[in-house]
XYZ file of C-alpha atoms in Angstrom:
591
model
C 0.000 0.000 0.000
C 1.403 3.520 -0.828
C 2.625 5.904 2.165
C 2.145 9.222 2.978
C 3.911 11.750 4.808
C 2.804 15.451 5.116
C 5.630 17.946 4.188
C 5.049 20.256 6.801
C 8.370 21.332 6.812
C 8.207 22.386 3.760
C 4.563 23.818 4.437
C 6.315 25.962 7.301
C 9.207 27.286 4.895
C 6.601 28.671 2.585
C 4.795 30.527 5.314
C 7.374 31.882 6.910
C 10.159 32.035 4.999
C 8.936 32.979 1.985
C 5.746 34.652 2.745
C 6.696 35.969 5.973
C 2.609 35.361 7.330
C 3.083 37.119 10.703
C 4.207 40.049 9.342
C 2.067 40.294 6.475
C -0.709 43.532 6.511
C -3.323 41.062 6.218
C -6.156 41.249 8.838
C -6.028 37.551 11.460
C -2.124 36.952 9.545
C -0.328 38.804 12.977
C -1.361 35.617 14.294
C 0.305 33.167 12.313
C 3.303 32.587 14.034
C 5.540 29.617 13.362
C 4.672 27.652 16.976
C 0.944 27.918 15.653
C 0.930 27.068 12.176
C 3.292 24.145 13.112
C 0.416 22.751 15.997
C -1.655 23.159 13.077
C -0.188 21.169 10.625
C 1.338 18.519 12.952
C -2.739 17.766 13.640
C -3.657 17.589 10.547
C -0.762 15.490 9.368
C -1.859 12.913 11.768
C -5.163 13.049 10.306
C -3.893 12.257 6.687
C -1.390 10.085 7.205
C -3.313 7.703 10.030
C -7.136 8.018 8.881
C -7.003 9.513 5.096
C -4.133 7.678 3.702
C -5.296 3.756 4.507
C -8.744 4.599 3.044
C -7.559 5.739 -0.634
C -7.463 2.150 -1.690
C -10.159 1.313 0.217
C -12.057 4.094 -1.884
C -10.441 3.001 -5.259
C -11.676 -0.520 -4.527
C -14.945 -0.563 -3.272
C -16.384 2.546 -4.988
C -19.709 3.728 -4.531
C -22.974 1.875 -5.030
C -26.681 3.149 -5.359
C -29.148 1.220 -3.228
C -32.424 2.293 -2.769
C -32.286 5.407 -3.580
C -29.377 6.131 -1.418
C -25.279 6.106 -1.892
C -23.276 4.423 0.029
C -19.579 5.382 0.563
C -17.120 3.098 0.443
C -15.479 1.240 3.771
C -14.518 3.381 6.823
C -15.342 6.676 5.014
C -18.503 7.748 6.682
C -16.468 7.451 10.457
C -13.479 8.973 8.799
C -15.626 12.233 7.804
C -17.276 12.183 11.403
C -13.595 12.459 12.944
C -12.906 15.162 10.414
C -16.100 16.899 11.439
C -15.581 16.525 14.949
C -12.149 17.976 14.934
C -13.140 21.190 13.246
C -11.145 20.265 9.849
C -14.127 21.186 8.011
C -14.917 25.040 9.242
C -11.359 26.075 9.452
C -11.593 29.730 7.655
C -15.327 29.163 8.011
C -16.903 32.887 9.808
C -17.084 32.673 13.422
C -20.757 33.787 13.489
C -21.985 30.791 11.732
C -19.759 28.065 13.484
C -16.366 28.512 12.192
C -13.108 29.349 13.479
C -12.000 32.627 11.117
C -8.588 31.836 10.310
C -7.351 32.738 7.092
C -8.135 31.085 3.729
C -4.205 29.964 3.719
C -4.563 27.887 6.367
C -7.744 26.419 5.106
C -5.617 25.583 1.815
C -2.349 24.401 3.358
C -4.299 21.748 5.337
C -6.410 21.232 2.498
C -2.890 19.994 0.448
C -2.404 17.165 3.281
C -5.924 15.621 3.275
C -5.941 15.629 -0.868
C -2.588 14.085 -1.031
C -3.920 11.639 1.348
C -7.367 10.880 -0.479
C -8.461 12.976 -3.310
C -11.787 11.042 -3.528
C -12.534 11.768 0.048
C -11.553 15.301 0.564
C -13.857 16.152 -2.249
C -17.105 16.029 -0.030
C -16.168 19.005 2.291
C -14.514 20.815 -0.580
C -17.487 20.841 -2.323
C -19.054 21.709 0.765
C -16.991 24.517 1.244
C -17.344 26.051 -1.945
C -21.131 25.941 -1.381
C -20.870 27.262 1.906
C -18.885 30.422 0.279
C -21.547 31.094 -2.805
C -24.500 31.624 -0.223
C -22.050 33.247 2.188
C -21.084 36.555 -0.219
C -24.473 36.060 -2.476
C -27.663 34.991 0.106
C -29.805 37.068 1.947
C -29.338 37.083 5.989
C -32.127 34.412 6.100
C -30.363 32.140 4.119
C -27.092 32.702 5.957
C -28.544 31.938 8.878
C -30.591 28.838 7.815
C -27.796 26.662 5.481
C -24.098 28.348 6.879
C -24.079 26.734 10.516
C -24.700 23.217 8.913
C -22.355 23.450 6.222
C -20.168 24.616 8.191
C -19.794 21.515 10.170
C -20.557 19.034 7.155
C -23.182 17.768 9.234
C -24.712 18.882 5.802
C -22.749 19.003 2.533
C -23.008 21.041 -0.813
C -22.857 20.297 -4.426
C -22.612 22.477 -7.572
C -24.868 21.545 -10.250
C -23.711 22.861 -13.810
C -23.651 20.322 -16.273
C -26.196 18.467 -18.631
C -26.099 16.087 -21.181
C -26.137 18.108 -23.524
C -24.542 20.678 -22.663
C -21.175 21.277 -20.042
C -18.864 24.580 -20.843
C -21.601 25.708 -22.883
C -24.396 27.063 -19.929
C -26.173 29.120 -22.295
C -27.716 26.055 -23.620
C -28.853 24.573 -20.353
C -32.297 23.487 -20.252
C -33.411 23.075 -16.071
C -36.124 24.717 -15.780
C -37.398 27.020 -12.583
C -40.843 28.001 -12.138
C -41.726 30.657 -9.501
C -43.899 29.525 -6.996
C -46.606 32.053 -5.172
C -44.830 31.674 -1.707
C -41.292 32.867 -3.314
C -39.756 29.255 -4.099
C -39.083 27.585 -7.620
C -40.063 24.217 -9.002
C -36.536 23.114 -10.488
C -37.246 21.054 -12.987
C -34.507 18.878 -15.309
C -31.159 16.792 -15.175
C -27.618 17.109 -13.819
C -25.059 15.039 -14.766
C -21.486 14.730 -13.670
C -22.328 16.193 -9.784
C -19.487 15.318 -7.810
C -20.701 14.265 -4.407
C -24.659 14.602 -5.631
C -25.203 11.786 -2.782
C -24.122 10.140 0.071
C -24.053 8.576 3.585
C -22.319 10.455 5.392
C -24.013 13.512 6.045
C -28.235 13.927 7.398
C -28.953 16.777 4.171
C -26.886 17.598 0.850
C -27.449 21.161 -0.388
C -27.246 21.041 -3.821
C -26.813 24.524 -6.045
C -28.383 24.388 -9.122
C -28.345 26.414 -12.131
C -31.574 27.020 -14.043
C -33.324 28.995 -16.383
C -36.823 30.751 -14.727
C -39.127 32.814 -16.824
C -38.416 35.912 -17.951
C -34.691 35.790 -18.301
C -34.006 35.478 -22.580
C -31.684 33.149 -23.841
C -27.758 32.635 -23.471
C -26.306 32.473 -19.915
C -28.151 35.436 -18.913
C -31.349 34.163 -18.572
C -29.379 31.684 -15.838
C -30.349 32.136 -12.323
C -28.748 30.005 -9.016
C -30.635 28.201 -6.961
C -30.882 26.716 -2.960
C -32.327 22.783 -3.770
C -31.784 20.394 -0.294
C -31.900 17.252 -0.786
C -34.733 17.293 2.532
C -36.890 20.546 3.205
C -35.951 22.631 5.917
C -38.724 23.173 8.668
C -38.623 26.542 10.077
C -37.122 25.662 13.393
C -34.592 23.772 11.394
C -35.185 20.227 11.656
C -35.090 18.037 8.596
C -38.733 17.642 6.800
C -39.872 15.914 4.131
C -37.649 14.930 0.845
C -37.669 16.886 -1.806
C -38.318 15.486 -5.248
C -34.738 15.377 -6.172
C -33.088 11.892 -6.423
C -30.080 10.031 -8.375
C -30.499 8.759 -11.341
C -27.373 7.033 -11.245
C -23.680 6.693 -9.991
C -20.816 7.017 -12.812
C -18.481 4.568 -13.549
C -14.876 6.263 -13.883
C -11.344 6.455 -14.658
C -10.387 7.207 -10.890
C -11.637 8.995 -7.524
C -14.110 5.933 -7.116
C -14.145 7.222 -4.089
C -16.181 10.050 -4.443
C -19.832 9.634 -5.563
C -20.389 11.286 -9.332
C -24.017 11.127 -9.837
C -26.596 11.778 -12.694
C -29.187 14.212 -10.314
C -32.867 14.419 -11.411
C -34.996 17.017 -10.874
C -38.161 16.600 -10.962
C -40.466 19.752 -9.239
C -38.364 19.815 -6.502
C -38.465 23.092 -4.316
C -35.657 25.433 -4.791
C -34.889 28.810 -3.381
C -33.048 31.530 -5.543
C -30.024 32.371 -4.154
C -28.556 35.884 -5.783
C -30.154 38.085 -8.254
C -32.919 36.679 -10.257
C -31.300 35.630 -14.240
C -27.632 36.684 -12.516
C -27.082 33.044 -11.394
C -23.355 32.964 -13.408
C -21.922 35.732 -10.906
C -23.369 33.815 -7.787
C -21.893 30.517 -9.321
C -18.564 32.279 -10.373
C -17.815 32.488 -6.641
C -17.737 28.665 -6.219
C -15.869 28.467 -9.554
C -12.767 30.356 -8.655
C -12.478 28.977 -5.326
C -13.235 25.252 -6.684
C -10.642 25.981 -9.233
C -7.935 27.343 -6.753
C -8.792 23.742 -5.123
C -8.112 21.816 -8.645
C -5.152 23.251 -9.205
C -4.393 22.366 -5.620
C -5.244 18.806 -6.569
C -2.682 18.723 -9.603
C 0.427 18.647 -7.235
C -0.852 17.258 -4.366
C -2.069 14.201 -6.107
C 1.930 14.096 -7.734
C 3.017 15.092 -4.206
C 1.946 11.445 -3.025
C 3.233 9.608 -5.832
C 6.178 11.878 -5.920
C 7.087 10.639 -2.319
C 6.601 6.679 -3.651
C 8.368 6.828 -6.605
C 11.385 8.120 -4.384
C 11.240 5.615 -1.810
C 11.324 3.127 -4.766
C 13.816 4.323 -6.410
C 16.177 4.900 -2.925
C 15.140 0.687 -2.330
C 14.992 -0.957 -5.994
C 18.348 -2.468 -6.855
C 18.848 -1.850 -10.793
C 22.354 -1.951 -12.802
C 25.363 -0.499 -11.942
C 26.315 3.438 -11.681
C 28.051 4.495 -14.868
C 31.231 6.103 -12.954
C 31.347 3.374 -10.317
C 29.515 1.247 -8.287
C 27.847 3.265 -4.959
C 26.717 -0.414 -3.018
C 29.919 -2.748 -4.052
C 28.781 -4.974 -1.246
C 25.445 -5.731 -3.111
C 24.329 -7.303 -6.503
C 23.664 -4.101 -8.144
C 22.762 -0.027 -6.992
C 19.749 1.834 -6.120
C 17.703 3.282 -9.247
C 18.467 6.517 -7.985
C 21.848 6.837 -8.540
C 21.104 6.615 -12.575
C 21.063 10.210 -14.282
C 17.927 9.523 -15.895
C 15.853 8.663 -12.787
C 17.618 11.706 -11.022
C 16.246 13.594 -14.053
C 12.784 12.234 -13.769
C 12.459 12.448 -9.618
C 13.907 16.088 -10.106
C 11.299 16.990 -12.494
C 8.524 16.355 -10.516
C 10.172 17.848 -6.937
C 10.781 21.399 -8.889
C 7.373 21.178 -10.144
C 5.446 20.326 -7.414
C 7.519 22.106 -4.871
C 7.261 25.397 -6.801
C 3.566 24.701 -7.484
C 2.838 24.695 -3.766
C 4.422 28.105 -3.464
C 2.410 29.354 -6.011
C -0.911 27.810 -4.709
C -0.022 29.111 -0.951
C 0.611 32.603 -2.936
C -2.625 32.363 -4.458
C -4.456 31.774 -1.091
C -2.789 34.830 0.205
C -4.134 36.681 -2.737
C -7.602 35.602 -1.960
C -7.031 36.312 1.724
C -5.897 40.151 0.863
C -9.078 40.977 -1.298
C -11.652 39.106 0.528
C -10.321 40.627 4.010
C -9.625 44.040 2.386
C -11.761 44.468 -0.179
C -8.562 45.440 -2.552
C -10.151 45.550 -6.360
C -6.962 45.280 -8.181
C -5.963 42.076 -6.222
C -9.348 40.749 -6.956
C -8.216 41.271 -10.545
C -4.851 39.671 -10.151
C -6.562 36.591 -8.613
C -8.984 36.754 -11.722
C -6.043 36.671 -13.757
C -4.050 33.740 -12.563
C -6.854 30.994 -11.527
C -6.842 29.667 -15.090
C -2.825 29.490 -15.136
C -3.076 27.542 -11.969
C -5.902 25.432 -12.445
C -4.895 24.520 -16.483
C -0.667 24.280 -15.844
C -1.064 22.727 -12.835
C -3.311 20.086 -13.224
C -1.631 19.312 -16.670
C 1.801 19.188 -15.029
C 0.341 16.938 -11.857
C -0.639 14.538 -14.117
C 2.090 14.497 -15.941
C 4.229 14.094 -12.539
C 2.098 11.348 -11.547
C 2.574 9.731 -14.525
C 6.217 9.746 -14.448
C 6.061 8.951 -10.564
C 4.682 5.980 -12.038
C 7.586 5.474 -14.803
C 10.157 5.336 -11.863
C 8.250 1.376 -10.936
C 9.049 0.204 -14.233
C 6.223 -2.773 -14.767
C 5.598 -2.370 -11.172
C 4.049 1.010 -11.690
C 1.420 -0.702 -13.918
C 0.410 -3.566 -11.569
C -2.504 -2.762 -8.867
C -0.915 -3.428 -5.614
C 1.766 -0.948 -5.993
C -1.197 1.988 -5.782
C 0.706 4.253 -8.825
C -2.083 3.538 -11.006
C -4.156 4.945 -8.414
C -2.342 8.435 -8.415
C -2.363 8.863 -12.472
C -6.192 7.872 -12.834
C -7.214 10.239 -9.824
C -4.891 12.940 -11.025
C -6.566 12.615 -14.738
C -9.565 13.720 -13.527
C -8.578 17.384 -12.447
C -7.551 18.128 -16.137
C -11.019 18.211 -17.168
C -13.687 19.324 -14.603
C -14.321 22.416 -13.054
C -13.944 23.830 -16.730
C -11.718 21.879 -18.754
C -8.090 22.857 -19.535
C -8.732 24.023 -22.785
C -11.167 26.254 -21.714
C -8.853 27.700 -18.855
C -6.722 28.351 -22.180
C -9.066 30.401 -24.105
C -10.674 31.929 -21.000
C -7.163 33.446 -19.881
C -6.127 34.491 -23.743
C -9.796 35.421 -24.842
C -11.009 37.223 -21.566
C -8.348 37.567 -18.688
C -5.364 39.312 -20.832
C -7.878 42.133 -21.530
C -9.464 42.512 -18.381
C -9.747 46.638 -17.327
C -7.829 47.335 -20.156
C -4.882 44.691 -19.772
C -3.725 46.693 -16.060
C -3.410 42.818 -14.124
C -1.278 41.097 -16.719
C 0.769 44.637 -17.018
C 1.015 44.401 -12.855
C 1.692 40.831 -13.124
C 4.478 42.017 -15.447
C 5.695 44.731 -13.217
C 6.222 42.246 -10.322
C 8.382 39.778 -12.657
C 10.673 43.081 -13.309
C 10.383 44.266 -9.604
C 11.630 40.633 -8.030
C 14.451 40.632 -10.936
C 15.534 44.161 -9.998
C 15.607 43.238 -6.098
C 18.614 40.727 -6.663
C 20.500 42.917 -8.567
C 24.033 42.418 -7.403
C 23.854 39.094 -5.820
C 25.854 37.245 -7.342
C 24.523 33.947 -6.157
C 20.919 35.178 -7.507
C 21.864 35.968 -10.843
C 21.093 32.428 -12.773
C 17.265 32.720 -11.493
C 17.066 36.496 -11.990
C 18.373 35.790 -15.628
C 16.090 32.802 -17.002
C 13.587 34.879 -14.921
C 14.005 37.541 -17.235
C 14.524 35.791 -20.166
C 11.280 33.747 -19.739
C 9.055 36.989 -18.639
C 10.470 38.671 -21.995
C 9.373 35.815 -23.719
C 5.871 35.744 -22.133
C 5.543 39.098 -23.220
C 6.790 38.700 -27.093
C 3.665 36.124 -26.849
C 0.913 38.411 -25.703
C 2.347 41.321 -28.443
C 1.547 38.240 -31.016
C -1.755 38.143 -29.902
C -2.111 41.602 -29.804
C -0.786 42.438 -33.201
C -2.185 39.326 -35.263
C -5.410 38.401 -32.790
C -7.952 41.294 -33.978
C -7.869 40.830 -37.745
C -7.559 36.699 -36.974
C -8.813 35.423 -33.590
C -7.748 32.379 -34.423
C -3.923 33.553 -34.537
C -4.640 33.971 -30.801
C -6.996 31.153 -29.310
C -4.473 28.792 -31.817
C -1.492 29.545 -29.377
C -3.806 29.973 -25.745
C -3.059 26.621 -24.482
C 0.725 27.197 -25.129
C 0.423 30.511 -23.801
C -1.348 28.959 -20.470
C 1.708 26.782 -20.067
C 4.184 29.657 -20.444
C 2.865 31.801 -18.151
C 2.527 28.551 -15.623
C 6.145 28.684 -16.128
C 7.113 32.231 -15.286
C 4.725 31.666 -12.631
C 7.242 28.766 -11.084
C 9.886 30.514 -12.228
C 8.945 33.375 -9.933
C 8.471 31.506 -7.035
C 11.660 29.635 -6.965
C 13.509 32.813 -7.326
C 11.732 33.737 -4.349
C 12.187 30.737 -2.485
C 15.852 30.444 -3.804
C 16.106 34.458 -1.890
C 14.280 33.086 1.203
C 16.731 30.085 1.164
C 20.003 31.964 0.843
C 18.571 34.281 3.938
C 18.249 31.274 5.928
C 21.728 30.151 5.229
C 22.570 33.546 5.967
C 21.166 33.535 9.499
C 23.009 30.476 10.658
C 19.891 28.435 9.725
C 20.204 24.417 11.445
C 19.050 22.466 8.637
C 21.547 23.825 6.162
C 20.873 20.702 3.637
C 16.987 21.624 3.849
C 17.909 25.096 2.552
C 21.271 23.760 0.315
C 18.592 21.231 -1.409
C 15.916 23.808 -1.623
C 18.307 26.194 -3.985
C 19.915 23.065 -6.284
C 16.212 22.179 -7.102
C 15.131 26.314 -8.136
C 18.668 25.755 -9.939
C 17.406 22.805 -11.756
C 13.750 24.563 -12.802
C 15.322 27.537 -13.645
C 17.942 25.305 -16.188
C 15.877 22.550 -17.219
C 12.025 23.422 -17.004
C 12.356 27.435 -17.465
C 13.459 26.981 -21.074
C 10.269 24.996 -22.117
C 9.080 28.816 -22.810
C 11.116 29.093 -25.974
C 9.463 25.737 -27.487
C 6.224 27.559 -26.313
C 6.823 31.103 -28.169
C 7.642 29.743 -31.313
C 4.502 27.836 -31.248
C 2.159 30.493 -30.616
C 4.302 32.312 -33.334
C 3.543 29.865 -36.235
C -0.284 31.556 -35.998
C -3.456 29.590 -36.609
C -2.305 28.304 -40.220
C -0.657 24.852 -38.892
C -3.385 24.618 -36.713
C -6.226 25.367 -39.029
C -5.013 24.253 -42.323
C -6.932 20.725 -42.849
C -10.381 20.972 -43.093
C -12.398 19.120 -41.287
C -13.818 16.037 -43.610
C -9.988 15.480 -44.197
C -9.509 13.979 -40.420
């Protein structure tokens, strides 16, 4: 069975190091000091190493079955999320006033890492939760607050996010659920959902399920959408559970990976819904889940290649495999370890700078999120807006990719069941695609983002590459990540003048080159981050820091990103350069 261990030294560099929490301006971050986060994460590595971790296979196994109406979860899960729920895991940035504990949405998303690495499958019933919890939180009335927050908050209910039909999944506009007003203020939702991760289960007394739907009134095209309140059982007004409501599961989905986690087919047939938001403005109210829920995927990407990361190295420490090219390192034994071959080295490097650098950039993210939602500052609102497609498309392309070679390191091992690898590349496949596939994240950050107010967030987003470059000037031991820093931001920027000079009188010339153009920034992104965890490192060594090899290992990994991995943006450029016409030249009968 695979092992995990939660990198919470790591976790605690980030923080505190490189972030420097405690003395951030952010309001509740004075009180992230290194003694507490530490407690913090200790607990919860406990939690997803002992409880989490031995249930992943269980999960992959077993699945989950529809009987009578009802899902069951697989093995163990349903006391699992009662220990979770117990201990407070669930409402950890959650508002005080309706049960949680108010810490910041950083801490929330560092813990978050451990439990996903541990079991994707599972952790995706409170994160669904949570992201329900935070639509009705900024968009429902004080009523609603106080009726569906305190529950959610504890996952003694959970939440869902219904989007997708059959016919119809990026594409809302053509959704066909229908919601007719009622004379007492509720809807009749009325159609199918397909796809709804976590649409049922047995491990919590009511699911809150948010559903998009069209009501009268509203014209066509995602305008006409509005967002509805649907529970699985009515709410009684002195908040016991009532009757059911005439919402059920049509079926559960046989997949690729997180068996885990219950993906149902949701029918909806009259069942009372309440509209949460503005009446036909149901895309904003959703939009809140979205980019939250898509900070979370991209969360899933490494942590996913975290786990396998950590199994592929203990494999290739153990396996005994040929002999080292410039002289054998265990003479006493038959052959050496796998590790000490240049080509595994290359491999187990690749996915440590990857999925090292994509946990700074997450935890950056989260601090992001922290600053606007705590401050109410606009133009980091925008910067989020900006970089939740390059973290949700790179990184959950890369994790894959990571667990995938995670699994190489096995050889025929990696292939066979009882190693668990498998495991890690089917769940990872699955955060490539939902929560708006990757393409999508493409053309949403080339097509909309780049633009946005006039182009000011990619310009600061810009400014900051130059500003970090410029604040190593002179350090000598900085200068090979300030200069493929440089080099790659120059690049990213030669891209977007493509676009801007060739993508008016051809969109094509643009959206051709947007999933490249994803990936580059992704990189620049990384590459920014390991210069600034290369600084914080240095510093460290600087101060007499203990664990000088911690520090020594974290700078010859930025040194291999910046050299190996960094460069990928010149294959990128010339891509997007070669415009639509390789792209677009066959028509389509000649596939």
């Amino acid at each position: 069975m695979p092992s995990y261990t939660a990198p919470v030294k790591d976790m605690q560099f980030l923080l505190h190091d490189v972030l420097k929490v405690s003395e951030a301006d952010i309001p509740g971050y004075a009180d992230l000091d290194r003694s507490f986060t530490e407690a913090v994460f200790d607990e919860a590595a406990k939690v997803a190493q002992d409880i989490l971790t031995p249930l992943n296979v269980v999960g992959d196994v077993e699945g989950c079955a529809l009987e009578n109406g009802i899902v069951r979860t697989p093995k163990g899960f349903k006391e699992a999320f009662k220990t979770l729920r117990e201990g407070g895991w669930m409402s950890l940035d959650a508002a005080p006033e309706y049960g949680g504990q108010g810490l910041p949405y950083l801490m929330h998303t560092a813990v978050n890492e451990t439990f996903v690495s541990a079991n994707m499958a599972f952790n995706m019933y409170q994160g669904l939760t949570h992201g329900a919890y935070s639509a009705i939180l900024v968009h429902g009335t004080e009523e609603q607050k106080a009726k569906w927050l305190p529950k959610l908050v504890t996952c003694e209910w959970t939440g869902t996010m219904n989007l997708t039909e059959p016919h119809c999944g990026t594409d809302l506009g053509l959704l066909r659920t229908r919601a007719e007003p009622q004379a007492d203020g509720s809807y009749k939702i009325t159609g199918q959902k397909i796809f709804i991760s976590a649409g049922d289960h047995d491990m919590a007394e009511n699911i809150v399920h948010l559903v998009l739907a069209k009501a009268p009134g509203g014209g066509e095209g995602t305008k006409g959408i509005s967002l509805f309140i649907v529970p699985k059982f009515l709410v009684n007004e002195d908040g016991s559970l009532g009757d059911r409501n005439a919402v059920s599961v049509g079926k559960v989905e046989h997949k690729m990976g997180i068996h885990g986690n219950a993906t149902c087919v949701m029918n909806y047939d009259g069942a009372t819904g309440y509209l949460l938001g503005e009446l036909h403005k149901g895309m904003r109210a959703m939009f809140t889940m979205m980019n939250e829920a898509r900070l979370g995927v991209a969360l899933q990407g490494y942590a996913v290649a975290e786990a396998a990361y950590q199994n592929a190295l203990a494999y290739a420490k153990d396996r005994l495999q040929g002999r080292d090219v410039t002289g054998a390192k265990n003479p006493n034994g038959p052959a050496d370890p796998l590790i000490v071959h240049p080509d595994i080295r290359r491999n187990l490097m690749e996915q440590k700078s990857f999925i090292e650098g994509a946990r700074a950039l997450t935890y950056w993210g989260a601090t992001l999120i922290d600053r606007y939602t705590r401050t109410g500052d606009a133009a980091v609102e925008g910067l989020v807006s900006l970089m939740i497609p390059v973290l949700k498309g790179f990184q959950t392309d890369k994790g894959f990719e990571m667990a995938v070679q995670a699994q190489q390191v096995f050889g025929g091992h990696g292939y066979i069941e009882e190693w668990g690898m498998s495991q890690f590349a089917r769940d990872a496949r699955i955060a490539m695609i939902y929560e708006g596939a990757n393409g999508i994240q493409a053309l949403d950050l080339v097509g909309r983002k780049l633009a946005q107010d006039g182009g000011k967030h990619v310009m600061a987003f810009f400014e900051m590459v130059k500003a970090e470059c410029k604040a190593h000037e002179g350090d000598e031991r900085m200068k090979g990540f300030v200069e493929a820093l440089k080099t790659a931001s120059k690049q990213l920027q030669q891209a977007g003048m493509f676009f801007m000079q060739n993508g008016m009188k051809n969109p094509n010339a643009a959206l051709a080159g947007s999933y490249d153009f994803m990936h580059m920034m992704g990189h620049v992104c990384l590459g920014l981050m390991w210069t600034r965890m290369a600084k914080a490192a240095y510093d460290a060594l600087d101060a007499g820091a203990a664990d000088r090899d911690f520090y020594e290992a974290k700078i010859a990994t930025g040194r291999f990103y910046m050299a190996r991995q960094l460069p990928a943006c010149s294959m990128h450029l010339s891509r997007i350069e070669s415009g639509a016409d390789p792209v677009m030249a066959l028509a389509a009968e000649a596939f």
